[in-house]
CSV table of C-alpha atoms in Angstrom, one decimal:
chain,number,residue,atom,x,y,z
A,10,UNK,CA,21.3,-20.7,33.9
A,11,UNK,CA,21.3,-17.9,36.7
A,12,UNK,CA,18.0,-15.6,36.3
A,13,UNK,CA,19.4,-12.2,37.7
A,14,UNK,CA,16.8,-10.5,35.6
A,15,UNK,CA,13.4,-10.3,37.8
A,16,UNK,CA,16.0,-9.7,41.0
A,17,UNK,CA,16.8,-6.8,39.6
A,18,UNK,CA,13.9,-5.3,38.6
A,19,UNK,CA,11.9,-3.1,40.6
A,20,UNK,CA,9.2,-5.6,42.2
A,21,UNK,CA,5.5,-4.2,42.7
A,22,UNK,CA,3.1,-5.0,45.3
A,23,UNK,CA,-0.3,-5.7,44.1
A,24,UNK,CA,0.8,-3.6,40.8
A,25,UNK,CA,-0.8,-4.9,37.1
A,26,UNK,CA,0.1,-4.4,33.3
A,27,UNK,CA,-2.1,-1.6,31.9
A,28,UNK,CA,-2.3,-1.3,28.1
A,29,UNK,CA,-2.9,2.9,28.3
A,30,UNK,CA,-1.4,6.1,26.3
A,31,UNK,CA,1.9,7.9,26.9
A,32,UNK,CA,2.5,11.4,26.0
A,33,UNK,CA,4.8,13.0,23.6
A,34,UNK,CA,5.6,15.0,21.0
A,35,UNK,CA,6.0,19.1,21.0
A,36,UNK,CA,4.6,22.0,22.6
A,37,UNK,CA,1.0,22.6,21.1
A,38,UNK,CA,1.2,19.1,19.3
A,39,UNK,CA,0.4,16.2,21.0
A,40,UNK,CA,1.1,12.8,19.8
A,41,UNK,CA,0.3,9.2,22.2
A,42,UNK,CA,2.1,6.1,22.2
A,43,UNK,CA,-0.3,2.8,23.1
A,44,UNK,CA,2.3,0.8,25.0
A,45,UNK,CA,1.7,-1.7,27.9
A,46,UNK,CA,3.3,-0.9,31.2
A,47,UNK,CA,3.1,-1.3,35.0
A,48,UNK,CA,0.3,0.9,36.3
A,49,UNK,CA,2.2,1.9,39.0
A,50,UNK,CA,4.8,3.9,36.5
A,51,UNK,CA,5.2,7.5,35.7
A,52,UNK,CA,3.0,7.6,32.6
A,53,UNK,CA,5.7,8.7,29.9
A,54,UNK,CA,8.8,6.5,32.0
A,55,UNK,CA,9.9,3.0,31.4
A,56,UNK,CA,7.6,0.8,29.5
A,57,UNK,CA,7.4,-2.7,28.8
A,58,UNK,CA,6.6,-2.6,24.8
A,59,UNK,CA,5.0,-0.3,22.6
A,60,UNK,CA,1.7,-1.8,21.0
A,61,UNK,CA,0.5,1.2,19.2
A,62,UNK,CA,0.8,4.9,18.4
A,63,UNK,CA,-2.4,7.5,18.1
A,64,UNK,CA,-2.2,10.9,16.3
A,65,UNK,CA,-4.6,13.0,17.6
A,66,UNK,CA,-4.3,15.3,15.2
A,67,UNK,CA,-6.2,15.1,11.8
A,68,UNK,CA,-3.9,15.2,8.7
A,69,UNK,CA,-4.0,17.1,5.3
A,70,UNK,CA,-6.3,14.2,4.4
A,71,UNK,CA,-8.7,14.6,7.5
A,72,UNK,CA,-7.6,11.3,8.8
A,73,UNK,CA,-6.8,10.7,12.4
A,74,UNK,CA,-3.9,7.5,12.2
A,75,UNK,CA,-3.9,5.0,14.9
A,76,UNK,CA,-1.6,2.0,14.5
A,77,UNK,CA,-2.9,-1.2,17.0
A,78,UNK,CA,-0.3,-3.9,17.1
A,79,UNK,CA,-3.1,-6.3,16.8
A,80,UNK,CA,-1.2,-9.5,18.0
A,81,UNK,CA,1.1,-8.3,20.7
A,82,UNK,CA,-2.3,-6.4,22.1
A,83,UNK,CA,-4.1,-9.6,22.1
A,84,UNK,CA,-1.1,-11.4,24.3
A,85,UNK,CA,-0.7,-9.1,27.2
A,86,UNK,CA,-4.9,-9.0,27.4
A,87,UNK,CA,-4.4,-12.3,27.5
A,88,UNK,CA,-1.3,-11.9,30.2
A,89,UNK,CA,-4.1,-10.2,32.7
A,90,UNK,CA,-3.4,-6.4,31.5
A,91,UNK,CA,-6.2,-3.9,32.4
A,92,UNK,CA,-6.9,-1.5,29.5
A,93,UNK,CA,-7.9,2.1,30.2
A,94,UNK,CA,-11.0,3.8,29.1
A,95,UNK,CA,-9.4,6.2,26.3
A,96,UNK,CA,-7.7,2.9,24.5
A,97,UNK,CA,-11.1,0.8,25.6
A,98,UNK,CA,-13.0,3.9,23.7
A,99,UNK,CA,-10.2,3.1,21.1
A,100,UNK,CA,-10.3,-0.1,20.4
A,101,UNK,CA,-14.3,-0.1,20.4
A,102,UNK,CA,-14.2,2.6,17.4
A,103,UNK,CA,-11.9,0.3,15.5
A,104,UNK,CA,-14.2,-2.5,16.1
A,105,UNK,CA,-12.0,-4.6,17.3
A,106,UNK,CA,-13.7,-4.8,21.0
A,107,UNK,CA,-17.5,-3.4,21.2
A,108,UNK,CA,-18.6,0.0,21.1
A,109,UNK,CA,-18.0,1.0,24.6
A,110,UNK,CA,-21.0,2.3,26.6
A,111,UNK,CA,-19.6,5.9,27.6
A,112,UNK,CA,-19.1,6.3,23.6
A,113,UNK,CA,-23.1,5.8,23.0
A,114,UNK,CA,-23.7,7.6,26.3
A,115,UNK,CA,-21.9,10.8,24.7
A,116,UNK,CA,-23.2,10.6,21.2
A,117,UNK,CA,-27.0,10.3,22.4
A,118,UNK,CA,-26.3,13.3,25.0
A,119,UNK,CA,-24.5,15.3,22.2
A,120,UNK,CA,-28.3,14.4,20.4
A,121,UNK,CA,-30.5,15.6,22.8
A,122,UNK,CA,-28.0,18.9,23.4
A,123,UNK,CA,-28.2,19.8,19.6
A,124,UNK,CA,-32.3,19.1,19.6
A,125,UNK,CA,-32.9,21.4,22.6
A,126,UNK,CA,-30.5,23.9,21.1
A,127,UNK,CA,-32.4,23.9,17.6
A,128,UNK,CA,-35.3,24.0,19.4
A,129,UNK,CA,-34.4,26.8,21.1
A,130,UNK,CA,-33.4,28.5,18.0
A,131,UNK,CA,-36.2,28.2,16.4
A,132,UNK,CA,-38.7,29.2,19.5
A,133,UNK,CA,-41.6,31.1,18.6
A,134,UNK,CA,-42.5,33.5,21.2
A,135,UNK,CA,-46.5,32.3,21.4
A,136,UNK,CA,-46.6,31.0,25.1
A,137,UNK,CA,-48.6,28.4,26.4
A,138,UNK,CA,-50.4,28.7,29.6
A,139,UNK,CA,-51.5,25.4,31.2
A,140,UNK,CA,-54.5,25.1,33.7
A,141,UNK,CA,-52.0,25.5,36.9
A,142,UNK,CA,-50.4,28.9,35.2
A,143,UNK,CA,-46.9,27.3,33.9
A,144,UNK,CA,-46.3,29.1,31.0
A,145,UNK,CA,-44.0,27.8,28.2
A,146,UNK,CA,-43.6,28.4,24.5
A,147,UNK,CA,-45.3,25.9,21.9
A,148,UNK,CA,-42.4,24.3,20.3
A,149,UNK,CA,-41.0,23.0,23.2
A,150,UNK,CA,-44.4,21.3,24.7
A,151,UNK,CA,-44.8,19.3,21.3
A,152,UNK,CA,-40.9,18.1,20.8
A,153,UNK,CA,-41.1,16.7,24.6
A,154,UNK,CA,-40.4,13.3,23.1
A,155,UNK,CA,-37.1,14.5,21.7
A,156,UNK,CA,-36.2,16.1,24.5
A,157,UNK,CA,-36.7,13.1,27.5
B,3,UNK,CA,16.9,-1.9,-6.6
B,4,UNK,CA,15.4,-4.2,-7.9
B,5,UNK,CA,17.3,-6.6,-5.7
B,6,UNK,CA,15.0,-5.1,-3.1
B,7,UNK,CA,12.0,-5.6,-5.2
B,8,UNK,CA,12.7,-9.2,-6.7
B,9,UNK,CA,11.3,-11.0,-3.7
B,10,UNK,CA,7.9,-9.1,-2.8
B,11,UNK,CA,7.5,-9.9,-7.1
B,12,UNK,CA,8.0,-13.6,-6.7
B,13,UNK,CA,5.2,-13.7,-4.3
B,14,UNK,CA,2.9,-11.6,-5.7
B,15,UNK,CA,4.0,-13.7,-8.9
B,16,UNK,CA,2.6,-16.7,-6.9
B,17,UNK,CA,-0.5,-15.2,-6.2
B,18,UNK,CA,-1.1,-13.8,-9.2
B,19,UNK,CA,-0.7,-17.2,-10.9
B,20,UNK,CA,-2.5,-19.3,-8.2
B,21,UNK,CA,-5.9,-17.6,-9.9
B,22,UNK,CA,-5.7,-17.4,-13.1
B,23,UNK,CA,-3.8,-21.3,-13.3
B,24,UNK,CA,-0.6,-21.9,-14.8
B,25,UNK,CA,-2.0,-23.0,-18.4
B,26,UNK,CA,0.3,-25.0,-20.4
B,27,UNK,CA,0.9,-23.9,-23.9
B,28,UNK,CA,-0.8,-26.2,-26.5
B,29,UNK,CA,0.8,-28.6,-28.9
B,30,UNK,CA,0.7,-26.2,-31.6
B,31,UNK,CA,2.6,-23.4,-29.8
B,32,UNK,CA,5.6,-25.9,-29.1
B,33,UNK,CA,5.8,-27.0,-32.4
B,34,UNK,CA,6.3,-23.0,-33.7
B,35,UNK,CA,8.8,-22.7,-31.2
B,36,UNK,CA,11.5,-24.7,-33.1
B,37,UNK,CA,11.8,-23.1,-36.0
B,38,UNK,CA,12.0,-19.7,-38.0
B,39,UNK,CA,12.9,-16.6,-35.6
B,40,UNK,CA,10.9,-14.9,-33.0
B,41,UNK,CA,9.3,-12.6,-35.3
B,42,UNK,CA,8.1,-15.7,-36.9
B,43,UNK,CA,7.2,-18.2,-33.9
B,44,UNK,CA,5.2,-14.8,-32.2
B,45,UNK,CA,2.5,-14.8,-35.4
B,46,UNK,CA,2.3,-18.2,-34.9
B,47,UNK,CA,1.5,-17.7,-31.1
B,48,UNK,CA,-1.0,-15.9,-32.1
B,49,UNK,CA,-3.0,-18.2,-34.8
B,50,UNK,CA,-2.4,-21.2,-33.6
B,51,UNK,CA,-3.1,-21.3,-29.7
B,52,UNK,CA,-6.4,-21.9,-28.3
B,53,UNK,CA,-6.1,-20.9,-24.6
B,54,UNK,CA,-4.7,-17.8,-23.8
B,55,UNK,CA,-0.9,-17.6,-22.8
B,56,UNK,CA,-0.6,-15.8,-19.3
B,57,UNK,CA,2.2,-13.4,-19.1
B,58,UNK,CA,3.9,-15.8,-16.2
B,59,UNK,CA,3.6,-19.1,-18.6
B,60,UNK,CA,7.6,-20.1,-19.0
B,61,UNK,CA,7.3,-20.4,-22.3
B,62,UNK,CA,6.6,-16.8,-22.9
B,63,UNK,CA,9.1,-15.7,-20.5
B,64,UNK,CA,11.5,-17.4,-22.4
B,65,UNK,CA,10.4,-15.6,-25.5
B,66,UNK,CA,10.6,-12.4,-24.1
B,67,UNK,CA,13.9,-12.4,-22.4
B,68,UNK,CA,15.4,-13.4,-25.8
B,69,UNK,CA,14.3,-11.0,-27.7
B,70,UNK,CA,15.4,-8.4,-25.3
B,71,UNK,CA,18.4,-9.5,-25.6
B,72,UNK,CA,21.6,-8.8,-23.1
B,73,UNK,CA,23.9,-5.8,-23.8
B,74,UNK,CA,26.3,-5.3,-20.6
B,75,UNK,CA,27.6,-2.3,-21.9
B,76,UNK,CA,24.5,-0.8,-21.3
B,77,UNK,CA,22.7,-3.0,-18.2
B,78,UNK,CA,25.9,-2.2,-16.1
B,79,UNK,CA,26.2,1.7,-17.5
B,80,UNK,CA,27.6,4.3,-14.7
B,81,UNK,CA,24.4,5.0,-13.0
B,82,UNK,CA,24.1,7.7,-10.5
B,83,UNK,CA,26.4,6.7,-7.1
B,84,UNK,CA,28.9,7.9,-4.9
B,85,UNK,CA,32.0,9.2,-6.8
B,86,UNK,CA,34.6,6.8,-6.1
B,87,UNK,CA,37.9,6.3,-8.0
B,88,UNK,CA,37.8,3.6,-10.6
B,89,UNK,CA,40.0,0.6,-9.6
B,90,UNK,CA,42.0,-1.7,-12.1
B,91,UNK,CA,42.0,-5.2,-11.7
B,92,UNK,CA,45.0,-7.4,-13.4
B,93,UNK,CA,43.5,-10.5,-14.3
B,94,UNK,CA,44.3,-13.2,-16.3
B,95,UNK,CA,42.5,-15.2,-19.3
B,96,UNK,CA,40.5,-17.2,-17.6
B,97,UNK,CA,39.5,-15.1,-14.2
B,98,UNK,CA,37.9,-13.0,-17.1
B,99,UNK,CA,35.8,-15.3,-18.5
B,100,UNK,CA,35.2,-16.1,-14.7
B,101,UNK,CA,34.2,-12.2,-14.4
B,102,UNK,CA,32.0,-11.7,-17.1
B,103,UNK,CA,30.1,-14.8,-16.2
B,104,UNK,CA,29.4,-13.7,-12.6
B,105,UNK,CA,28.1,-10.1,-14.9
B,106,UNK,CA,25.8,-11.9,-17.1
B,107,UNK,CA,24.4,-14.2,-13.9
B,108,UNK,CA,24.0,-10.7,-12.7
B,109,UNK,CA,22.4,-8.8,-15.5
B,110,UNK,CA,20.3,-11.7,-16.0
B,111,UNK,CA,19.2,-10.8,-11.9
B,112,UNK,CA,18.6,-7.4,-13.2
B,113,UNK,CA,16.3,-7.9,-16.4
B,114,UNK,CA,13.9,-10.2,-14.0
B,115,UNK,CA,10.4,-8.7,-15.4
B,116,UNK,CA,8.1,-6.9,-13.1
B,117,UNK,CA,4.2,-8.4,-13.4
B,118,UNK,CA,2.1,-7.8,-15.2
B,119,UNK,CA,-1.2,-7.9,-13.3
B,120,UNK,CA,-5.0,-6.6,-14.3
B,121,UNK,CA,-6.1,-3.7,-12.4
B,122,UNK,CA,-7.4,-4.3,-9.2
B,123,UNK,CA,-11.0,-4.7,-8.1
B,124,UNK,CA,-11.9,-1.5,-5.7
B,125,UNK,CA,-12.9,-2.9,-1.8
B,126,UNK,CA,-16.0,-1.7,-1.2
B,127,UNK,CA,-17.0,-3.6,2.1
B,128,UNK,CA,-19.0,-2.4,5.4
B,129,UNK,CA,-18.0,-4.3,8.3
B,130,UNK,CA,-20.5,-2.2,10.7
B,131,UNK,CA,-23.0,0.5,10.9
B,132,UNK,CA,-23.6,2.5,14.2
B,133,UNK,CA,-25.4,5.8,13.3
B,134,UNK,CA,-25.9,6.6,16.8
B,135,UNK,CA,-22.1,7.6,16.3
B,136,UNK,CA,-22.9,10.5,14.0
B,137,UNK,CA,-22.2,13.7,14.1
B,138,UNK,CA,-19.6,13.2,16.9
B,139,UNK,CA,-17.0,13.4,15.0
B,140,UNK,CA,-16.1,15.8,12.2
B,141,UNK,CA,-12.8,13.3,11.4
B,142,UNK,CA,-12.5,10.2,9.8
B,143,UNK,CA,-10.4,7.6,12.3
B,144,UNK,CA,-8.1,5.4,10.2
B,145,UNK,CA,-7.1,2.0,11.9
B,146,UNK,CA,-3.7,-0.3,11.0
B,147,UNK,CA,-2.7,-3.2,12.3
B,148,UNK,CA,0.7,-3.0,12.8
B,149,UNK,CA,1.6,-6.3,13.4
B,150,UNK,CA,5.4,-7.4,11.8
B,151,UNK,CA,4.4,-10.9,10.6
B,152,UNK,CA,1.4,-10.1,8.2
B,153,UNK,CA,2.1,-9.5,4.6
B,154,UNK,CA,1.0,-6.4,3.9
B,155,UNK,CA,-2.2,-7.3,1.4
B,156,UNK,CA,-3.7,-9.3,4.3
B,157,UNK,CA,-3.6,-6.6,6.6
B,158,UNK,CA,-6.4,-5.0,8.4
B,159,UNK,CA,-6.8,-1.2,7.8
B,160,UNK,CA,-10.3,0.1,8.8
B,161,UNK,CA,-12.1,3.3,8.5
B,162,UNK,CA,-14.5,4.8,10.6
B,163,UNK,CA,-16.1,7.8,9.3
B,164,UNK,CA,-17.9,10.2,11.2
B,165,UNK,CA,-21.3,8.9,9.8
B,166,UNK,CA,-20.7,6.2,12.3
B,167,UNK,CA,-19.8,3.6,9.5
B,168,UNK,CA,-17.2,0.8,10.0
B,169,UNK,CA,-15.9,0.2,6.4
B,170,UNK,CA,-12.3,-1.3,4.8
B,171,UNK,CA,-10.2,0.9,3.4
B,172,UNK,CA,-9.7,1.7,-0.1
B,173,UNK,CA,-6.8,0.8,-2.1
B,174,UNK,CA,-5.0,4.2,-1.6
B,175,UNK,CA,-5.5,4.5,2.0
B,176,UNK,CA,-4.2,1.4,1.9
B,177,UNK,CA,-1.1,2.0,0.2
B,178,UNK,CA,-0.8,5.2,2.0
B,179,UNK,CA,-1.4,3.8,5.4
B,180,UNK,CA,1.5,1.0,4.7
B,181,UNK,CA,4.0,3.8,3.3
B,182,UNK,CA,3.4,5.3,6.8
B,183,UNK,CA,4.0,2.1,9.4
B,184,UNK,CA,6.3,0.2,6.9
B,185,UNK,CA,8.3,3.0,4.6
B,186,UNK,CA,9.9,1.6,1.6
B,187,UNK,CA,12.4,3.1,-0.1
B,188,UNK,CA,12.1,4.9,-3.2
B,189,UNK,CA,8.2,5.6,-2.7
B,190,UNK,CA,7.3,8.9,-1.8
B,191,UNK,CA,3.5,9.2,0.3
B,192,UNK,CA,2.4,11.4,-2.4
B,193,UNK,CA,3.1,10.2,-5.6
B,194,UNK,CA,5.4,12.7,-7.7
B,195,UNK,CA,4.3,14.9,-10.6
B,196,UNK,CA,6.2,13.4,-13.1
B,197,UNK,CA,3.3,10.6,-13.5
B,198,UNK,CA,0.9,13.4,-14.3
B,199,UNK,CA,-0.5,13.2,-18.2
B,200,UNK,CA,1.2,16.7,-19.1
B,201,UNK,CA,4.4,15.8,-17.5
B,202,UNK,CA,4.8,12.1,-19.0
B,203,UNK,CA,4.7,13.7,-22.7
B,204,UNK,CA,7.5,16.0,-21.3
B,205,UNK,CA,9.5,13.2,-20.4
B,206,UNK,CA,8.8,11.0,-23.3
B,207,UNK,CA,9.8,14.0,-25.4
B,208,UNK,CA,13.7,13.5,-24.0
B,209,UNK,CA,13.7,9.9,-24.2
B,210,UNK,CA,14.1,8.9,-20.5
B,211,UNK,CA,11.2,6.2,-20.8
B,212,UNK,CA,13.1,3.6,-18.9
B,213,UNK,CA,13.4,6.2,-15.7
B,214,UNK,CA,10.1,6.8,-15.3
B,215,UNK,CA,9.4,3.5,-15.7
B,216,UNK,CA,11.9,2.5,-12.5
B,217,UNK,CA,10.2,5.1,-10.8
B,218,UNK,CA,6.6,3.7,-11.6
B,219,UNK,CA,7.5,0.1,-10.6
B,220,UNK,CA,9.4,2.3,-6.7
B,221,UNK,CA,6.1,4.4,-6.5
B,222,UNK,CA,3.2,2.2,-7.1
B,223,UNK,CA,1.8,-1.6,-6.7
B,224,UNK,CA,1.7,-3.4,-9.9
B,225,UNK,CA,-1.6,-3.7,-10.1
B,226,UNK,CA,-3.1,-0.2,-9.1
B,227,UNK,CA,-4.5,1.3,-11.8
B,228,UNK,CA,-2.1,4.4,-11.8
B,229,UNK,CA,0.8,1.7,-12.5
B,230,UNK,CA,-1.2,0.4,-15.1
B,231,UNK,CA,-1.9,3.5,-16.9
B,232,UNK,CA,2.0,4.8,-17.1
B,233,UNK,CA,2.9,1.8,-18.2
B,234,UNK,CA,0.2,1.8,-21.0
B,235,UNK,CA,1.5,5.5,-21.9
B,236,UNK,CA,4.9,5.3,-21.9
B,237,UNK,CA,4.6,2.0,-24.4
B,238,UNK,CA,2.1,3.4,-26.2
B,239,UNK,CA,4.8,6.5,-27.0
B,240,UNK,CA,7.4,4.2,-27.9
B,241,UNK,CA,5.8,2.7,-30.1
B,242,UNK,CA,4.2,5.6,-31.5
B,243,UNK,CA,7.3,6.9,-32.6
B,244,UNK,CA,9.3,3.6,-32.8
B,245,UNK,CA,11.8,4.1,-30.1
B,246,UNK,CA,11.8,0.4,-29.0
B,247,UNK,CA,15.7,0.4,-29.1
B,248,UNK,CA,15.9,2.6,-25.7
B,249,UNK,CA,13.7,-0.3,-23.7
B,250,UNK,CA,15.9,-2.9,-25.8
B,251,UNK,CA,18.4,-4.4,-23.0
B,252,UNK,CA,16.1,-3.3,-19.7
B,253,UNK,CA,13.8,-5.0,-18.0
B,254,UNK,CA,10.6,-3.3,-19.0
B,255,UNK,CA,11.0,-4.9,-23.1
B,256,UNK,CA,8.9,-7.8,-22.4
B,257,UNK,CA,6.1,-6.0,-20.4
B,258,UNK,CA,6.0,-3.6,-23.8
B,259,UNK,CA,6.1,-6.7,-26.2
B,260,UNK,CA,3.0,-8.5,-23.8
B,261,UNK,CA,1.6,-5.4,-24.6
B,262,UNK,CA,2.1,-4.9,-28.1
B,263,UNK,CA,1.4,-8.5,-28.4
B,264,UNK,CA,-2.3,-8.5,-27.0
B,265,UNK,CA,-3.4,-5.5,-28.5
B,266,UNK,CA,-1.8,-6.9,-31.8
B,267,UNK,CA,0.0,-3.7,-32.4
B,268,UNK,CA,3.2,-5.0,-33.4
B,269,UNK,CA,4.1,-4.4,-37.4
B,270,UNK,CA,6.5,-1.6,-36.0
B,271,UNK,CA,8.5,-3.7,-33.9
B,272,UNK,CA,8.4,-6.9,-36.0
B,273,UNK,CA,10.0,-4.3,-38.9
B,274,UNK,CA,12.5,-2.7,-36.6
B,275,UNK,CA,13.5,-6.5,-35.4
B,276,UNK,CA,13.8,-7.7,-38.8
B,277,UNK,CA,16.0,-4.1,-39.5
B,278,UNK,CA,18.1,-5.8,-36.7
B,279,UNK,CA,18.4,-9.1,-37.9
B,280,UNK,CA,17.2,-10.3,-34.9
């Protein structure tokens, strides 16, 4: 049999399958398709399958739907496709790979941002003076550990 | 309809019988089967047998599709369909007989029972806990795997809430999640009034038992506990006010007799069979 096929695609140089999210949807509602492409494609264009959908949206049941075609996912990771960081991020909160890093990273920032802001809140105004003259209010000197 | 539904049955069938064992009936319970009527050989069922007969023994089902019986005139009544003009075959003698054995084969295909399954056990299970994840989310994140191939009650759905906790969904996500990827017709994503309490005795009240129960067995598993309890209310109407003659050709008469049967209710059907001469 004559393979015409791969002639007449378009041939990249040095280009890989990404597993990453397409846009679509309507003005003011978003809606991503997971699909596995060339990287090297417009990010909406020509794919080569569709492995999943995200809504980013919540629903009437506060529910954010992601579908993950678990199997065909699995073959093109295993057919050398790089996967980006939102579907990495993705697949980590569905437990499928590990949490990913920049996910703790964020939640433990997010922490220490809500501490310092309660602390802040709830400042007394009864200054502190240390031995060199730096002045600072009480709360914050004893919830250093919280804060670091 | 239920052409559609007849296959996804016979495996759940499978696995419903796979635990609980296909038991065969005693000794006793083949001996009553021979004589007297079914009236008769039913009380004896019910004295003489020492393990319990499952609903999907083929002894039973034998029982049950006799007694409710096979009237074509009203299996293969006009339902609701396109309006087309009636056409006229000529036939003769024996292409008849030819025709109204291909009917019964098929109304025979149309009173196949749906199962009867006990409710189902709620999942309950945690597959990881990362409270360093809380409070980053205000939204629950619901996971499917959408892969063609799996049956749908091995499938993974997963939850993460925004406490950070991994857990598997519950039987209603579940079913709501696989209406979603995998729509099947005639069930709607949020089930329809009619099955509310106040609305069933509306219903019963006009006699359309059988509808609701073809929407019941469209909208919901067979054993989800909402499926369960319609069932349990609409039989528990007819036979409150002895109406057992509109289930009497269907499909749903043996699940009501099952029922009858095992919560040894059945002095009003027995006397409206014997009415019968059944």
């Amino acid at each position: 049999m004559v393979h015409l096929a791969h002639l007449l695609m378009k041939n990249y140089h040095g280009g890989h399958v990404a597993i990453r999210m397409a846009l679509g949807g309507c003005a003011n509602r978003p809606f991503f398709r997971i699909v596995a492409a060339y990287n090297k494609r417009a990010r909406d264009s020509k794919y080569l399958e569709q492995v999943g959908c995200y809504d980013p949206l919540p629903n009437s049941h506060n529910e954010k739907l992601v579908g993950l075609n678990i199997e065909r996912i699995k073959h093109w990771i295993g057919c050398g496709a790089h996967v980006t960081k939102p579907v990495e991020k993705l697949l980590g909160l569905s437990g499928f790979f590990p949490l990913h890093p920049m996910t703790i990273t964020n939640a433990e920032r997010l922490r220490k941002r809500r501490a310092l802001k309660a602390i802040a809140a709830s400042e007394e105004e009864t200054p502190v003076t240390c031995w060199c003259g730096f002045t600072e209010s009480k709360a914050r000197r004893d919830n250093y550990d919280n804060l670091v | 309809m239920a052409a559609l539904g007849v296959p996804r049955w016979r495996c759940l069938w499978r696995r419903a019988a796979a635990p609980l064992g296909l038991r065969r009936p005693g000794r006793a319970l083949l001996g009553s089967r021979g004589y007297g009527q079914d009236a008769g050989s039913e009380a004896d069922k019910e004295k003489s047998d020492v393990t319990k007969p499952c609903f999907t023994d083929e002894l039973v089902q034998r029982l049950l599709s006799k007694m409710t019986g096979l009237d074509l005139q009203k299996i293969f009544r006009p339902i609701k369909q396109e309006l087309k003009p009636p056409t006229y075959k000529l036939m003769t003698e024996k292409q008849l007989a030819e025709a109204t054995r291909k009917a019964i084969k098929e109304a025979k295909e149309l009173l196949k029972m749906p199962p009867v399954l006990s409710e189902r056990e709620p999942i309950d299970d945690v597959l990881a806990e990362d409270r360093i994840l809380e409070g980053t989310e205000t939204v629950k994140y619901v996971f499917t795997d959408i892969t063609y191939s799996t049956p749908h009650r091995e499938r993974f759905i997963v939850v993460r809430e925004p406490s950070g906790v991994l857990r598997k969904a519950t039987w209603e996500e579940r079913d709501r999640m696989i209406q979603v990827y995998f729509p099947r017709e005639g069930r709607k994503l949020v089930p329809p009034p009619i099955f509310k309490d106040e609305n069933l005795m509306t219903v019963f009240r006009e006699d359309r038992h059988e509808d609701v129960l073809n929407l019941c067995i469209a909208q919901f598993e067979p054993d989800s506990a909402n499926y369960i309890r319609v069932h349990h209310q609409t039989y528990e109407d007819i036979d409150k006010h002895a109406k057992y003659d509109l289930l009497r050709s269907t499909r749903h008469f043996g699940g009501m007799v099952w029922y009858l049967v095992n919560r040894k209710k059945t002095d009003g059907l027995l006397i409206n069979m014997i009415q019968r001469n059944l």
